[in-house]
Coordinates of C-alpha atoms in Angstrom, one line a residue:
X244 CA 1.2 -32.5 -3.0
X245 CA 0.0 -36.4 -3.1
X246 CA 0.8 -39.1 -0.5
X247 CA 1.5 -41.8 -1.8
X248 CA 2.0 -44.8 1.2
X249 CA 3.1 -47.8 0.0
X250 CA 3.1 -52.2 0.7
X251 CA 3.2 -55.4 -0.2
X252 CA 6.9 -55.5 0.2
X253 CA 8.3 -59.0 2.5
X254 CA 10.8 -61.9 2.4
X255 CA 9.8 -64.5 -0.1
X256 CA 11.8 -68.1 -2.6
X257 CA 13.0 -67.9 -5.8
X258 CA 10.0 -68.6 -8.2
X259 CA 7.5 -66.8 -5.6
X260 CA 5.1 -63.8 -5.8
X261 CA 4.3 -60.0 -4.1
X262 CA 2.5 -58.2 -5.3
X263 CA 2.9 -53.8 -4.0
X264 CA 0.8 -52.1 -3.7
X265 CA 0.5 -47.9 -3.9
X266 CA -2.3 -46.1 -1.9
X267 CA -2.1 -42.1 -2.7
X268 CA -4.5 -39.5 -2.0
X269 CA -4.8 -36.6 -4.1
X270 CA -7.3 -35.7 -7.9
X271 CA -3.5 -36.0 -9.8
X272 CA -3.7 -39.5 -9.4
X273 CA -5.9 -40.1 -12.8
X274 CA -3.7 -38.3 -14.6
X275 CA -0.9 -38.7 -13.7
X276 CA 2.4 -40.8 -14.9
X277 CA 2.4 -43.7 -12.6
X278 CA 6.8 -45.7 -12.1
X279 CA 8.1 -48.4 -9.9
X280 CA 11.4 -48.1 -9.2
X281 CA 13.8 -50.1 -7.1
X282 CA 17.3 -49.6 -5.7
X283 CA 19.9 -51.8 -4.2
X284 CA 22.8 -50.6 -1.4
X285 CA 25.8 -48.8 -4.0
X286 CA 23.5 -48.8 -7.4
X287 CA 21.7 -45.7 -8.6
X288 CA 17.7 -46.8 -8.6
X289 CA 15.9 -47.9 -11.4
X290 CA 12.9 -46.9 -13.2
X291 CA 10.9 -51.3 -12.7
X292 CA 7.8 -50.7 -14.6
X293 CA 6.0 -47.2 -15.8
X294 CA 1.7 -47.0 -17.4
X295 CA 0.7 -43.1 -17.9
X296 CA -2.8 -42.5 -17.8
X297 CA -3.9 -44.3 -20.8
X298 CA -2.3 -47.1 -19.7
X299 CA 0.5 -47.8 -22.2
X300 CA 3.0 -50.2 -20.0
X301 CA 7.0 -50.3 -20.1
X302 CA 8.8 -52.1 -18.5
X303 CA 12.5 -52.6 -17.4
X304 CA 14.4 -56.1 -19.6
X305 CA 14.6 -58.7 -17.1
X306 CA 11.9 -58.2 -15.6
X307 CA 9.4 -58.6 -18.7
X308 CA 6.2 -61.5 -18.3
X309 CA 7.2 -61.7 -14.9
X310 CA 6.0 -58.3 -13.1
X311 CA 2.4 -56.3 -14.3
X312 CA 2.1 -52.7 -12.9
X313 CA -1.3 -51.8 -12.7
X314 CA -3.3 -49.0 -11.8
X315 CA -7.1 -48.6 -10.0
X316 CA -8.4 -44.7 -11.2
X317 CA -11.1 -45.3 -8.5
X318 CA -9.2 -46.1 -5.3
X319 CA -6.6 -44.5 -6.8
X320 CA -4.1 -47.1 -6.5
X321 CA -0.7 -48.5 -8.4
X322 CA 0.1 -51.8 -8.5
X323 CA 3.4 -54.3 -9.4
X324 CA 2.6 -57.4 -9.5
X325 CA 6.1 -59.8 -9.1
X326 CA 5.6 -63.0 -9.9
X327 CA 8.3 -65.9 -10.4
X328 CA 10.6 -63.8 -8.4
X329 CA 15.4 -64.4 -8.4
X330 CA 17.6 -63.2 -5.6
X331 CA 18.4 -60.4 -8.1
X332 CA 15.0 -58.7 -7.7
X333 CA 16.4 -58.0 -3.8
X334 CA 15.6 -54.3 -3.4
X335 CA 13.7 -51.5 -2.3
X336 CA 10.8 -50.9 -4.7
X337 CA 9.7 -46.8 -4.4
X338 CA 6.5 -46.3 -6.2
X339 CA 6.5 -42.5 -8.2
X340 CA 4.1 -40.6 -9.1
X341 CA 4.9 -37.6 -11.9
X342 CA 2.9 -35.3 -14.7
X343 CA 4.7 -35.0 -17.8
X344 CA 5.2 -32.1 -19.1
X345 CA 5.3 -30.3 -14.9
X346 CA 7.9 -30.9 -11.8
X347 CA 5.7 -32.4 -10.7
X348 CA 7.1 -35.6 -9.0
X349 CA 6.4 -37.7 -5.9
X350 CA 7.9 -40.4 -4.2
X351 CA 6.7 -44.1 -1.9
X352 CA 8.2 -44.5 1.1
X353 CA 10.2 -47.7 -0.2
X354 CA 9.2 -51.2 0.6
X355 CA 11.5 -54.2 0.7
X356 CA 11.6 -57.0 -0.8
X357 CA 13.4 -59.6 -0.3
X358 CA 14.2 -62.9 -2.5
X359 CA 16.3 -65.9 -0.6
X360 CA 17.3 -68.3 -2.6

């Protein structure tokens, strides 16, 4: 099992930026698909951004052009750079590590991002 530790959340004004980090312990990081999800009270968790082992990325339409997911396999760390933040981006953000084609699926503890208007 990979242990995931998130950091970087906080309170920011609309238009500001934050960078989330997710550090992983374990040997599968470099072959895994990595993702960031977010969840607000009463709603389902939604996929924000994903990057596969080859570096191909996918984004939720509402964050395209504002958020960037990246990975540093040497540091076993993934990032989510969030720019031009909006109040509707307010949520708890979770990092996820999974191995496609297997049942392996691990989650971080979540970090709160609050964007004030």
